[in-house]
Amino acid sequence: METVTNLEPMRKGDRTLSPQELQIQRAQRRGAIIRYVVLTLFGLLMLYPLIWLVGASFKTNEEIFSSAAFWPKEPTIQGYIDGWQTSTPYTFARFFLNSLYIVIPKMIGTAISSVIVAYGFARFEFPGKKILFGILIATLLLPDVVTRIPQYLLFRELGWLDTYLPLFVPQWFALEAFFVFMLIQFMRSIPRDMEEAARVDGANTFQVLWFVVVPMLMPAIISVCLFQFMWTMNDFLGPLIYISSVENYPVSLALKLSIDTTEAFNWNQILAMTVLALAPSLVVFFIAQKYFIEGISTGGVKG
Amino acid sequence: MGGDNKFLGMAYVSPYVVGLCLFTAFPFMASLYLSFTDYDLLSTPEWVGLDNYERLFTRDRTFNKSLSVTLLYVFMTVPLKLCFALLVAVVLNYKLKAIGFFRTAYYVPSVLGGSIAIAVLWRYIFAEVGLVNMGLTAIGMEPVNWFGDPQNALFTLTLLRCWQFGSAMVIFLAALQSVDKSLYEASSIDGAGKWQQFRFITVPLITPVIFFNLIMQTVQAFQEFNGPYIITNGGPLKSTYLLPLYIYDKAFKSFDMGYASAIAWILFVIIMALTLIAFWSSKKWVYYAGDKRS
């Protein structure tokens, strides 16, 4: 701390600072240092479970039990090899592929339908708009638990059990109110001049949406896709209810299966598969973090 | 814009209307109907009037336990999580170098959210010979039976959700950044300290966002499923048997769809009642600065 404060008078160049100014500066600097220390310590506390997880996945079972340190003494990838095989006839490759079969149609369907519906709300007047918008906001608060059982019965009637259809078809109808709301907020902040100019030039509203609005809305659309990717990868209850055969399991169910069936204390296998299950979400987050933060602060979000 | 715009607007929102009827409104009503029936998935639903509700409130000990555990969980998790989120947001609102890095770091656990992998991780971190107990032993403290002891299990689940304060924090941060800086300057000339500024300027100005976070987090906490299901499976001694678990077991394990719907409706009514109370009380404490907030 001393060395830092000693530098101050020189920084200001030719003007020497009065004792009061120096004092204020010193106090500010001390405040900043305290903040850094607190942020770093608390941040480590926050992230250590995840850091430990990665280290532990390369440890032997005996070492996981005996050390809280991150770095494995005898690093081994045996946990990954054994865990990947699973106790089922399928490897985790199958389960990751299954997750993609859910994520991709869900993401694309959500983005397309939410943009179309948000456009309708943000740019047109029609009878009943206020009521419908009210309902949209109210469904943000509607707990899924009320509609879950009849939805299950509906999908059973349709013969969709043990398929992925119940997991993504509802999302093709812009049913995630949060996304529609978020897109409406973004659209409100886009000036309408270009849209009006395109209209004057004879474009129809759909062309305006596709060629003018969608390009400007791209960051928000990316946010929608990313959140949907994350939530779907993380979803457990949906697959738990609808998917019954192991060959159709997504990663989340496969992971649950491996805690249930792996003999007690084969921790490194489970931790290794936990790392892999988190990896896609983490990679996506680090590549595109600004879209998450923008999306969340525009729309407010669950999670 | 011309008259056909009316129809265009309706056309654009029509996918939502169709989906809403099919997957929300109809199941919503059906769920209420089912709650007055006895339905095992095989025969047709049989109308039993208020039987399910009567059974829940007068004869079902598990329901009573589950309800009180759920309320306890929500009333512990939501305030703790919001306090953390606000506190960290205030600290992260200072202009510091590398602040973006810290914001990201604090947000990471929430991004992974309710993921099953995180629940698995939690289960191993707080196991009897898990990371936390190894840490406690290393600094000379007694290890704690985090999930085995009914006194601690629910609290340990609460910790998991408090660790994931990130999305509430990001919303707070956005609100803090829109607070007019000149208010702080003016008040510090008047001699207000940091705490007074926080209490009398910051908090009142961000009440709309506090309100929003409060509602969203409450609705969410009432629906907690993954944590207790994966980590404790409701135990020990049903100390973490939250209502969503009970509903799941009744509906999808014992196929008692009518009874499960009744529990779901009670949960729904509680959430709605609390939300309405919050909305009603918000008139007294939520401050909207003109029409600045849209």
Coordinates of C-alpha atoms in Angstrom, one line a residue:
Chain A
M1 CA 0.0 0.0 0.0
E2 CA 2.8 2.4 0.9
T3 CA 4.5 2.1 -2.5
V4 CA 1.3 2.9 -4.3
T5 CA 0.6 6.0 -2.3
N6 CA 4.1 7.3 -2.7
L7 CA 3.7 7.5 -6.4
E8 CA 0.8 10.0 -6.3
P9 CA 2.5 13.4 -6.2
M10 CA 4.6 12.5 -9.3
R11 CA 1.5 11.4 -11.3
K12 CA 0.1 14.9 -11.2
G13 CA 3.0 16.3 -13.1
D14 CA 4.1 19.8 -12.3
R15 CA 1.4 20.8 -9.8
T16 CA 2.1 19.7 -6.3
L17 CA -1.0 18.6 -4.4
S18 CA -2.1 20.2 -1.2
P19 CA -2.1 18.0 1.9
Q20 CA -5.9 17.7 1.9
E21 CA -6.0 16.6 -1.7
L22 CA -3.3 14.1 -1.0
Q23 CA -5.3 12.8 1.9
I24 CA -8.4 12.4 -0.2
Q25 CA -6.5 10.6 -2.9
R26 CA -4.9 8.3 -0.5
A27 CA -8.2 7.5 1.1
Q28 CA -9.7 6.8 -2.3
R29 CA -6.8 4.5 -3.2
R30 CA -7.0 2.7 0.0
G31 CA -10.8 2.2 -0.6
A32 CA -10.0 0.8 -4.0
I33 CA -7.5 -1.7 -2.7
I34 CA -9.9 -2.8 0.0
R35 CA -12.5 -3.3 -2.6
Y36 CA -10.2 -5.4 -4.8
V37 CA -9.2 -7.6 -1.9
V38 CA -12.8 -8.2 -0.8
L39 CA -13.9 -8.8 -4.5
T40 CA -11.1 -11.2 -5.0
L41 CA -11.5 -13.2 -1.8
F42 CA -15.3 -13.4 -2.2
G43 CA -14.9 -14.2 -5.9
L44 CA -12.6 -17.1 -5.1
L45 CA -15.1 -18.4 -2.6
M46 CA -17.7 -18.2 -5.3
L47 CA -15.7 -19.9 -8.0
Y48 CA -13.8 -22.4 -5.9
P49 CA -16.4 -25.1 -6.0
L50 CA -16.2 -25.0 -9.8
I51 CA -12.4 -24.8 -9.9
W52 CA -12.2 -27.7 -7.4
L53 CA -14.6 -29.7 -9.6
V54 CA -12.3 -29.5 -12.6
G55 CA -9.2 -30.5 -10.5
A56 CA -11.0 -33.3 -8.7
S57 CA -12.2 -34.8 -12.0
F58 CA -8.5 -35.6 -12.7
K59 CA -7.8 -37.1 -9.3
T60 CA -8.0 -40.7 -8.2
N61 CA -10.8 -41.6 -5.9
E62 CA -8.6 -41.9 -2.9
E63 CA -7.3 -38.4 -3.5
I64 CA -10.7 -36.8 -3.9
F65 CA -11.4 -38.0 -0.3
S66 CA -8.3 -36.7 1.1
S67 CA -7.5 -33.3 -0.3
A68 CA -9.3 -30.0 -0.8
A69 CA -6.5 -28.7 -3.1
F70 CA -7.2 -28.0 -6.8
W71 CA -4.1 -29.6 -8.3
P72 CA -4.2 -33.4 -8.5
K73 CA -1.0 -35.2 -7.3
E74 CA -1.2 -37.9 -9.8
P75 CA -3.4 -36.6 -12.6
T76 CA -5.4 -39.3 -14.4
I77 CA -8.1 -39.2 -17.0
Q78 CA -9.4 -42.6 -15.9
G79 CA -12.6 -40.9 -14.5
Y80 CA -13.4 -39.5 -17.9
I81 CA -12.7 -42.8 -19.7
D82 CA -14.8 -44.9 -17.3
G83 CA -17.5 -42.2 -16.8
W84 CA -17.9 -41.8 -20.6
Q85 CA -18.7 -45.5 -21.0
T86 CA -21.6 -45.4 -18.5
S87 CA -23.3 -48.5 -17.1
T88 CA -25.7 -48.4 -20.1
P89 CA -25.1 -49.8 -23.6
Y90 CA -24.6 -46.1 -24.7
T91 CA -21.8 -43.7 -24.2
F92 CA -22.2 -40.0 -23.2
A93 CA -21.7 -39.2 -26.9
R94 CA -25.2 -40.5 -27.5
F95 CA -26.6 -38.4 -24.6
F96 CA -24.9 -35.2 -25.8
L97 CA -26.4 -35.9 -29.3
N98 CA -29.8 -36.4 -27.7
S99 CA -29.5 -33.0 -25.9
L100 CA -28.8 -31.4 -29.3
Y101 CA -31.9 -32.9 -30.8
I102 CA -33.9 -31.0 -28.2
V103 CA -31.8 -27.8 -28.0
I104 CA -31.6 -27.0 -31.8
P105 CA -35.3 -27.2 -32.7
K106 CA -36.2 -25.4 -29.5
M107 CA -33.7 -22.6 -30.0
I108 CA -34.6 -22.0 -33.6
G109 CA -38.4 -22.2 -33.0
T110 CA -38.2 -19.9 -30.0
A111 CA -36.2 -17.3 -31.8
I112 CA -38.5 -17.2 -34.9
S113 CA -41.8 -17.3 -33.1
S114 CA -40.7 -14.8 -30.4
V115 CA -39.5 -12.3 -33.0
I116 CA -42.7 -12.5 -35.0
V117 CA -45.0 -12.1 -31.9
A118 CA -42.8 -9.3 -30.4
Y119 CA -43.0 -7.5 -33.7
G120 CA -46.8 -7.7 -33.6
F121 CA -46.9 -6.3 -30.1
A122 CA -44.3 -3.6 -30.7
R123 CA -45.3 -2.2 -34.0
F124 CA -49.1 -2.7 -34.5
E125 CA -52.3 -1.6 -32.9
F126 CA -55.1 -4.2 -32.8
P127 CA -58.2 -4.8 -30.6
G128 CA -57.4 -6.6 -27.4
K129 CA -53.7 -5.8 -27.6
K130 CA -53.6 -4.4 -24.1
I131 CA -55.4 -7.4 -22.6
L132 CA -53.2 -9.8 -24.5
F133 CA -50.0 -8.0 -23.4
G134 CA -51.3 -8.1 -19.8
I135 CA -51.7 -11.9 -20.1
L136 CA -48.2 -12.2 -21.5
I137 CA -46.8 -10.4 -18.5
A138 CA -49.0 -12.4 -16.1
T139 CA -47.7 -15.7 -17.6
L140 CA -44.2 -14.5 -16.5
L141 CA -45.5 -15.1 -13.0
L142 CA -47.6 -18.3 -13.7
P143 CA -45.9 -21.2 -12.0
D144 CA -45.3 -24.1 -14.5
V145 CA -46.4 -26.4 -11.8
V146 CA -50.1 -25.6 -12.4
T147 CA -50.1 -26.5 -16.1
R148 CA -47.7 -29.4 -15.9
I149 CA -50.1 -32.3 -15.2
P150 CA -52.7 -31.5 -17.9
Q151 CA -49.9 -30.8 -20.4
Y152 CA -48.6 -34.3 -19.6
L153 CA -52.1 -35.7 -20.3
L154 CA -52.3 -33.7 -23.5
F155 CA -49.0 -35.0 -24.8
R156 CA -50.0 -38.5 -23.8
E157 CA -53.2 -38.2 -25.8
L158 CA -51.1 -37.1 -28.8
G159 CA -48.8 -40.1 -28.4
W160 CA -45.8 -37.9 -27.8
L161 CA -44.5 -39.5 -24.7
D162 CA -40.8 -40.7 -24.9
T163 CA -40.3 -38.3 -27.8
Y164 CA -38.7 -34.9 -27.8
L165 CA -41.8 -33.1 -29.1
P166 CA -43.3 -32.1 -25.7
L167 CA -40.0 -30.5 -24.9
F168 CA -39.8 -28.1 -27.8
V169 CA -43.1 -27.8 -29.7
P170 CA -44.8 -25.5 -27.1
Q171 CA -41.8 -23.1 -27.6
W172 CA -42.6 -22.8 -31.3
F173 CA -45.6 -20.7 -30.2
A174 CA -43.6 -18.0 -28.4
L175 CA -44.7 -19.3 -25.1
E176 CA -41.6 -18.1 -23.2
A177 CA -43.1 -14.8 -22.2
F178 CA -39.7 -13.5 -21.0
F179 CA -38.2 -13.7 -24.5
V180 CA -41.2 -11.9 -26.1
F181 CA -41.0 -9.2 -23.4
M182 CA -37.3 -8.8 -23.9
L183 CA -37.6 -8.5 -27.7
I184 CA -40.4 -6.0 -27.3
Q185 CA -38.2 -3.9 -25.0
F186 CA -35.3 -4.0 -27.6
M187 CA -37.7 -3.1 -30.5
R188 CA -39.0 -0.1 -28.6
S189 CA -35.5 1.3 -28.4
I190 CA -35.0 1.0 -32.2
P191 CA -35.9 4.1 -34.1
R192 CA -38.7 3.5 -36.7
D193 CA -37.3 5.8 -39.5
M194 CA -35.8 3.0 -41.5
E195 CA -38.9 0.8 -41.2
E196 CA -41.0 3.7 -42.4
A197 CA -38.6 4.4 -45.3
A198 CA -38.8 0.8 -46.3
R199 CA -42.6 0.9 -46.2
V200 CA -42.6 4.0 -48.4
D201 CA -40.4 2.2 -50.9
G202 CA -43.1 -0.5 -51.1
A203 CA -41.9 -3.2 -48.8
N204 CA -44.6 -5.1 -47.0
T205 CA -44.5 -5.5 -43.2
F206 CA -43.0 -9.0 -43.4
Q207 CA -40.2 -7.7 -45.6
V208 CA -39.6 -4.8 -43.2
L209 CA -39.4 -7.3 -40.3
W210 CA -37.0 -9.6 -42.2
F211 CA -34.7 -7.1 -43.9
V212 CA -34.8 -4.1 -41.5
V213 CA -35.9 -5.1 -38.0
V214 CA -34.2 -8.5 -37.7
P215 CA -30.7 -7.3 -38.7
M216 CA -31.0 -4.5 -36.1
L217 CA -32.4 -6.9 -33.5
M218 CA -29.6 -9.5 -34.0
P219 CA -27.9 -9.0 -30.6
A220 CA -31.3 -9.5 -28.8
I221 CA -32.0 -12.6 -31.0
I222 CA -28.6 -14.0 -30.1
S223 CA -29.4 -13.4 -26.4
V224 CA -32.7 -15.3 -26.8
C225 CA -30.9 -18.3 -28.5
L226 CA -28.2 -18.3 -25.8
F227 CA -30.6 -18.3 -22.9
Q228 CA -32.7 -20.9 -24.5
F229 CA -29.6 -23.0 -25.1
M230 CA -28.6 -22.7 -21.5
W231 CA -32.0 -23.4 -20.0
T232 CA -32.5 -26.4 -22.2
M233 CA -29.1 -27.9 -21.4
N234 CA -30.0 -27.4 -17.8
D235 CA -33.5 -28.6 -17.9
F236 CA -34.1 -31.7 -15.9
L237 CA -37.8 -31.9 -15.0
G238 CA -39.0 -31.8 -18.6
P239 CA -37.0 -34.8 -19.7
L240 CA -37.6 -36.5 -16.4
I241 CA -41.4 -36.4 -17.0
Y242 CA -41.5 -37.1 -20.8
I243 CA -38.5 -39.3 -21.6
S244 CA -38.6 -42.9 -20.4
S245 CA -36.1 -44.9 -22.5
V246 CA -32.4 -44.6 -21.7
E247 CA -31.6 -44.4 -25.4
N248 CA -33.5 -41.1 -25.6
Y249 CA -31.9 -39.6 -22.4
P250 CA -30.4 -36.1 -22.7
V251 CA -27.3 -35.3 -20.7
S252 CA -29.1 -34.2 -17.6
L253 CA -31.0 -37.5 -17.2
A254 CA -27.9 -39.5 -18.0
L255 CA -26.0 -37.7 -15.3
K256 CA -28.7 -38.5 -12.8
L257 CA -28.6 -42.1 -13.9
S258 CA -24.9 -42.3 -13.4
I259 CA -25.1 -41.1 -9.8
D260 CA -27.8 -43.7 -9.2
T261 CA -25.9 -46.6 -10.8
T262 CA -22.2 -46.0 -10.3
E263 CA -21.0 -48.0 -7.3
A264 CA -20.6 -45.9 -4.2
F265 CA -17.6 -43.7 -4.1
N266 CA -16.6 -43.8 -7.7
W267 CA -16.6 -40.1 -7.4
N268 CA -14.1 -39.3 -10.1
Q269 CA -16.3 -40.8 -12.8
I270 CA -19.3 -38.7 -11.6
L271 CA -17.2 -35.5 -11.2
A272 CA -15.7 -36.0 -14.7
M273 CA -19.1 -36.4 -16.3
T274 CA -20.3 -33.3 -14.3
V275 CA -17.5 -31.3 -15.8
L276 CA -18.5 -32.5 -19.3
A277 CA -22.1 -31.7 -18.6
L278 CA -21.3 -28.1 -17.6
A279 CA -18.7 -27.6 -20.4
P280 CA -21.1 -26.6 -23.2
S281 CA -22.9 -24.0 -21.1
L282 CA -19.6 -22.6 -19.8
V283 CA -18.0 -22.4 -23.2
V284 CA -21.1 -20.7 -24.7
F285 CA -21.2 -18.3 -21.8
F286 CA -17.6 -17.3 -22.0
I287 CA -17.8 -16.8 -25.8
A288 CA -20.9 -14.7 -25.6
Q289 CA -21.1 -13.2 -22.1
K290 CA -22.0 -9.7 -23.2
Y291 CA -25.3 -11.0 -24.8
F292 CA -26.3 -12.6 -21.5
I293 CA -25.7 -9.5 -19.5
E294 CA -27.4 -7.3 -22.0
G295 CA -30.4 -9.6 -22.2
I296 CA -30.8 -10.0 -18.5
S297 CA -30.6 -6.3 -17.8
T298 CA -33.1 -5.5 -20.5
G299 CA -35.7 -8.1 -19.7
G300 CA -35.0 -9.1 -16.2
V301 CA -34.7 -12.9 -16.0
K302 CA -35.3 -16.0 -14.0
G303 CA -32.3 -18.0 -13.0
Chain B
M1 CA -51.0 3.3 -40.9
G2 CA -54.1 1.9 -42.6
G3 CA -57.0 -0.3 -41.5
D4 CA -55.6 -3.7 -42.5
N5 CA -52.8 -3.1 -39.9
K6 CA -55.3 -4.3 -37.3
F7 CA -55.4 -7.6 -39.0
L8 CA -51.7 -7.7 -39.6
G9 CA -51.0 -7.1 -35.9
M10 CA -53.4 -9.9 -35.0
A11 CA -51.8 -12.2 -37.6
Y12 CA -48.3 -11.5 -36.1
V13 CA -49.4 -12.3 -32.5
S14 CA -51.6 -15.3 -33.6
P15 CA -49.0 -18.0 -32.9
Y16 CA -48.9 -16.8 -29.3
V17 CA -52.7 -16.8 -29.0
V18 CA -52.8 -20.4 -30.4
G19 CA -50.0 -21.6 -28.1
L20 CA -51.5 -19.8 -25.1
C21 CA -54.9 -21.5 -25.6
L22 CA -53.4 -24.9 -26.3
F23 CA -50.6 -25.1 -23.8
T24 CA -51.4 -22.6 -21.1
A25 CA -55.1 -21.6 -20.8
F26 CA -56.6 -25.0 -21.5
P27 CA -54.2 -26.9 -19.1
F28 CA -54.7 -24.2 -16.5
M29 CA -58.5 -24.8 -16.5
A30 CA -58.0 -28.6 -16.8
S31 CA -55.8 -28.6 -13.8
L32 CA -58.4 -26.9 -11.7
Y33 CA -61.0 -29.4 -12.9
L34 CA -58.7 -32.3 -12.2
S35 CA -58.1 -31.1 -8.6
F36 CA -61.8 -32.0 -7.9
T37 CA -61.4 -35.5 -9.3
D38 CA -59.9 -38.8 -8.6
Y39 CA -57.9 -39.8 -11.6
D40 CA -55.3 -42.6 -11.9
L41 CA -54.6 -42.2 -15.7
L42 CA -56.5 -45.5 -16.5
S43 CA -60.2 -44.9 -15.9
T44 CA -61.9 -41.6 -16.6
P45 CA -61.6 -38.8 -14.0
E46 CA -64.2 -39.2 -11.3
W47 CA -65.7 -36.1 -9.7
V48 CA -65.1 -36.1 -5.9
G49 CA -65.8 -32.4 -5.1
L50 CA -63.7 -31.0 -2.3
D51 CA -62.4 -34.4 -1.1
N52 CA -58.8 -33.9 -2.3
Y53 CA -58.6 -30.5 -0.5
E54 CA -60.2 -31.9 2.6
R55 CA -57.8 -34.8 2.7
L56 CA -54.9 -32.4 2.2
F57 CA -55.7 -30.1 5.1
T58 CA -57.1 -32.6 7.6
R59 CA -55.6 -36.0 7.1
D60 CA -52.3 -35.6 5.2
R61 CA -49.3 -35.1 7.5
T62 CA -46.9 -35.2 4.6
F63 CA -48.6 -32.3 3.0
N64 CA -48.4 -30.2 6.2
K65 CA -44.7 -31.0 6.6
S66 CA -44.1 -30.3 2.9
L67 CA -46.0 -27.0 3.1
S68 CA -44.1 -25.7 6.1
V69 CA -40.8 -26.8 4.7
T70 CA -41.6 -25.0 1.5
L71 CA -42.5 -21.7 3.2
L72 CA -39.4 -21.9 5.4
Y73 CA -37.3 -22.5 2.3
V74 CA -38.8 -19.5 0.4
F75 CA -38.6 -17.1 3.4
M76 CA -34.9 -18.0 3.9
T77 CA -33.8 -18.1 0.3
V78 CA -35.4 -15.1 -1.2
P79 CA -34.3 -12.4 1.3
L80 CA -30.8 -13.8 1.7
K81 CA -30.3 -14.1 -2.0
L82 CA -31.6 -10.6 -2.7
C83 CA -29.4 -9.1 0.0
F84 CA -26.3 -10.8 -1.4
A85 CA -27.3 -9.7 -4.9
L86 CA -27.8 -6.0 -3.9
L87 CA -24.6 -5.9 -1.8
V88 CA -22.4 -7.3 -4.5
A89 CA -24.1 -5.1 -7.1
V90 CA -23.3 -2.0 -5.0
V91 CA -19.6 -3.1 -4.7
L92 CA -19.4 -3.9 -8.4
N93 CA -20.9 -0.6 -9.3
Y94 CA -17.7 1.2 -8.5
K95 CA -15.4 2.1 -11.4
L96 CA -12.5 -0.2 -10.9
K97 CA -10.1 -1.7 -13.3
A98 CA -11.0 -5.3 -14.3
I99 CA -14.5 -4.8 -13.0
G100 CA -15.9 -6.6 -16.0
F101 CA -13.9 -9.6 -15.0
F102 CA -15.5 -9.6 -11.5
R103 CA -19.0 -9.1 -12.8
T104 CA -18.5 -12.2 -15.0
A105 CA -17.0 -14.2 -12.2
Y106 CA -20.0 -13.5 -9.9
Y107 CA -22.4 -14.3 -12.6
V108 CA -21.0 -17.7 -13.6
P109 CA -22.7 -19.8 -10.9
S110 CA -26.1 -18.4 -11.9
V111 CA -25.6 -19.0 -15.5
L112 CA -25.3 -22.7 -14.7
G113 CA -28.5 -22.2 -12.8
G114 CA -30.6 -25.1 -11.8
S115 CA -28.5 -27.4 -13.9
I116 CA -28.4 -30.9 -12.7
A117 CA -24.6 -30.9 -12.9
I118 CA -24.5 -28.1 -10.3
A119 CA -26.8 -30.1 -8.0
V120 CA -24.5 -33.1 -8.3
L121 CA -21.5 -30.9 -7.6
W122 CA -23.3 -29.5 -4.5
R123 CA -24.1 -33.0 -3.3
Y124 CA -20.3 -33.9 -3.4
I125 CA -19.1 -30.6 -2.0
F126 CA -21.2 -30.9 1.1
A127 CA -20.9 -34.6 1.5
E128 CA -19.6 -35.9 4.8
V129 CA -16.1 -36.2 3.4
G130 CA -16.7 -33.4 0.8
L131 CA -14.8 -30.3 0.0
V132 CA -16.4 -28.1 2.7
N133 CA -15.8 -30.5 5.5
M134 CA -12.2 -31.0 4.4
G135 CA -11.8 -27.2 4.5
L136 CA -13.4 -27.0 8.0
T137 CA -11.1 -29.8 9.3
A138 CA -8.1 -28.0 7.8
I139 CA -8.8 -24.9 9.8
G140 CA -9.4 -26.9 12.9
M141 CA -13.2 -26.9 13.0
E142 CA -15.6 -29.8 13.5
P143 CA -17.0 -31.2 10.2
V144 CA -20.7 -30.6 9.8
N145 CA -23.3 -33.1 8.7
W146 CA -24.7 -30.9 6.0
F147 CA -27.3 -33.1 4.4
G148 CA -27.6 -35.9 6.9
D149 CA -29.0 -33.8 9.6
P150 CA -32.6 -32.6 9.2
Q151 CA -31.6 -29.4 11.0
N152 CA -29.1 -28.5 8.3
A153 CA -30.3 -30.0 5.1
L154 CA -32.7 -27.3 4.1
F155 CA -30.3 -24.6 5.0
T156 CA -27.6 -26.2 2.8
L157 CA -30.0 -26.2 -0.1
T158 CA -30.7 -22.5 0.6
L159 CA -26.9 -21.9 0.4
L160 CA -26.9 -23.4 -3.1
R161 CA -29.5 -20.9 -4.3
C162 CA -27.9 -18.0 -2.6
W163 CA -24.6 -18.8 -4.3
Q164 CA -26.6 -18.2 -7.5
F165 CA -27.5 -14.6 -6.9
G166 CA -26.0 -13.5 -10.3
S167 CA -29.1 -12.8 -12.4
A168 CA -30.7 -10.7 -9.6
M169 CA -27.3 -8.9 -9.2
V170 CA -27.1 -8.1 -12.9
I171 CA -30.6 -6.5 -12.8
F172 CA -29.6 -4.5 -9.7
L173 CA -26.4 -3.4 -11.4
A174 CA -28.3 -2.1 -14.4
A175 CA -30.6 -0.2 -12.0
L176 CA -27.7 1.3 -10.0
Q177 CA -26.0 2.5 -13.1
S178 CA -29.1 4.5 -14.1
V179 CA -29.1 6.4 -10.8
D180 CA -28.3 10.0 -11.4
K181 CA -24.8 10.7 -10.0
S182 CA -25.5 14.3 -9.2
L183 CA -27.8 13.2 -6.4
Y184 CA -24.8 11.7 -4.6
E185 CA -22.7 14.8 -5.2
A186 CA -25.4 17.1 -3.8
S187 CA -26.0 15.0 -0.8
S188 CA -22.3 14.7 0.1
I189 CA -22.1 18.5 0.1
D190 CA -24.9 18.4 2.6
G191 CA -22.8 16.0 4.7
A192 CA -24.5 12.7 4.0
G193 CA -22.3 9.6 4.7
K194 CA -22.1 6.5 2.5
W195 CA -24.7 4.6 4.4
Q196 CA -27.1 7.5 4.5
Q197 CA -26.7 7.9 0.7
F198 CA -27.4 4.2 0.2
R199 CA -30.4 4.2 2.5
F200 CA -32.0 7.5 1.4
I201 CA -31.0 7.8 -2.3
T202 CA -30.0 4.5 -3.8
V203 CA -32.6 2.2 -2.2
P204 CA -35.6 4.4 -2.9
L205 CA -34.5 4.9 -6.5
I206 CA -34.1 1.2 -7.2
T207 CA -37.3 0.1 -5.4
P208 CA -39.0 -0.9 -8.7
V209 CA -36.2 -3.3 -9.4
I210 CA -36.1 -4.6 -5.9
F211 CA -39.8 -5.3 -6.3
F212 CA -39.3 -7.0 -9.6
N213 CA -36.5 -9.2 -8.3
L214 CA -38.5 -10.0 -5.2
I215 CA -41.5 -11.3 -7.2
M216 CA -39.5 -13.3 -9.7
Q217 CA -37.3 -14.9 -7.1
T218 CA -40.3 -15.8 -4.9
V219 CA -42.2 -17.4 -7.8
Q220 CA -39.1 -19.3 -8.7
A221 CA -38.2 -20.4 -5.1
F222 CA -41.7 -21.9 -4.7
Q223 CA -40.9 -24.1 -7.7
E224 CA -37.5 -25.4 -6.6
F225 CA -37.2 -29.0 -7.7
N226 CA -33.8 -30.0 -9.0
G227 CA -31.8 -29.2 -5.9
P228 CA -33.8 -31.3 -3.3
Y229 CA -34.6 -34.0 -5.8
I230 CA -30.9 -34.7 -6.8
I231 CA -29.2 -33.7 -3.6
T232 CA -31.4 -35.0 -0.7
N233 CA -34.3 -36.6 -2.5
G234 CA -36.5 -34.8 0.0
G235 CA -34.8 -36.3 3.1
P236 CA -33.7 -36.7 5.8
L237 CA -37.0 -37.1 7.5
K238 CA -38.7 -35.1 4.8
S239 CA -36.9 -32.0 5.9
T240 CA -36.3 -30.9 2.3
Y241 CA -39.5 -32.4 0.8
L242 CA -40.6 -29.3 -1.0
L243 CA -44.1 -29.1 -2.5
P244 CA -42.9 -29.5 -6.1
L245 CA -41.3 -32.9 -5.1
Y246 CA -44.5 -34.0 -3.4
I247 CA -46.5 -33.0 -6.5
Y248 CA -44.1 -34.9 -8.8
D249 CA -44.2 -38.0 -6.6
K250 CA -48.0 -38.0 -6.4
A251 CA -48.5 -37.3 -10.1
F252 CA -45.7 -39.3 -11.8
K253 CA -44.9 -42.0 -9.3
S254 CA -48.3 -42.9 -7.8
F255 CA -50.3 -41.5 -10.8
D256 CA -52.7 -39.8 -8.4
M257 CA -53.3 -37.0 -10.9
G258 CA -56.3 -35.5 -9.2
Y259 CA -54.7 -35.2 -5.8
A260 CA -51.4 -33.9 -7.3
S261 CA -53.4 -31.2 -9.2
A262 CA -55.0 -30.1 -5.9
I263 CA -51.6 -29.7 -4.3
A264 CA -50.4 -27.8 -7.4
W265 CA -53.4 -25.5 -7.0
I266 CA -52.7 -24.8 -3.4
L267 CA -49.1 -23.9 -4.4
F268 CA -50.5 -21.7 -7.1
V269 CA -52.9 -19.9 -4.8
I270 CA -50.1 -19.3 -2.2
I271 CA -47.9 -17.8 -4.9
M272 CA -50.7 -15.6 -6.3
A273 CA -51.7 -14.5 -2.8
L274 CA -48.1 -13.4 -2.0
T275 CA -47.8 -11.7 -5.3
L276 CA -51.0 -9.8 -4.8
I277 CA -49.9 -8.7 -1.3
A278 CA -46.6 -7.6 -2.8
F279 CA -48.3 -5.6 -5.5
W280 CA -50.7 -4.1 -3.1
S281 CA -48.0 -3.1 -0.6
S282 CA -45.8 -1.9 -3.5
K283 CA -47.9 1.3 -3.7
K284 CA -46.5 2.2 -0.3
W285 CA -42.8 1.5 -0.9
V286 CA -42.1 1.3 -4.6
Y287 CA -41.1 4.7 -6.0
Y288 CA -41.4 5.4 -9.7
A289 CA -39.5 8.5 -10.7
G290 CA -42.0 10.1 -13.2
D291 CA -42.3 8.0 -16.3
K292 CA -38.6 7.5 -16.5
R293 CA -39.0 3.8 -16.2
S294 CA -41.0 2.3 -19.0

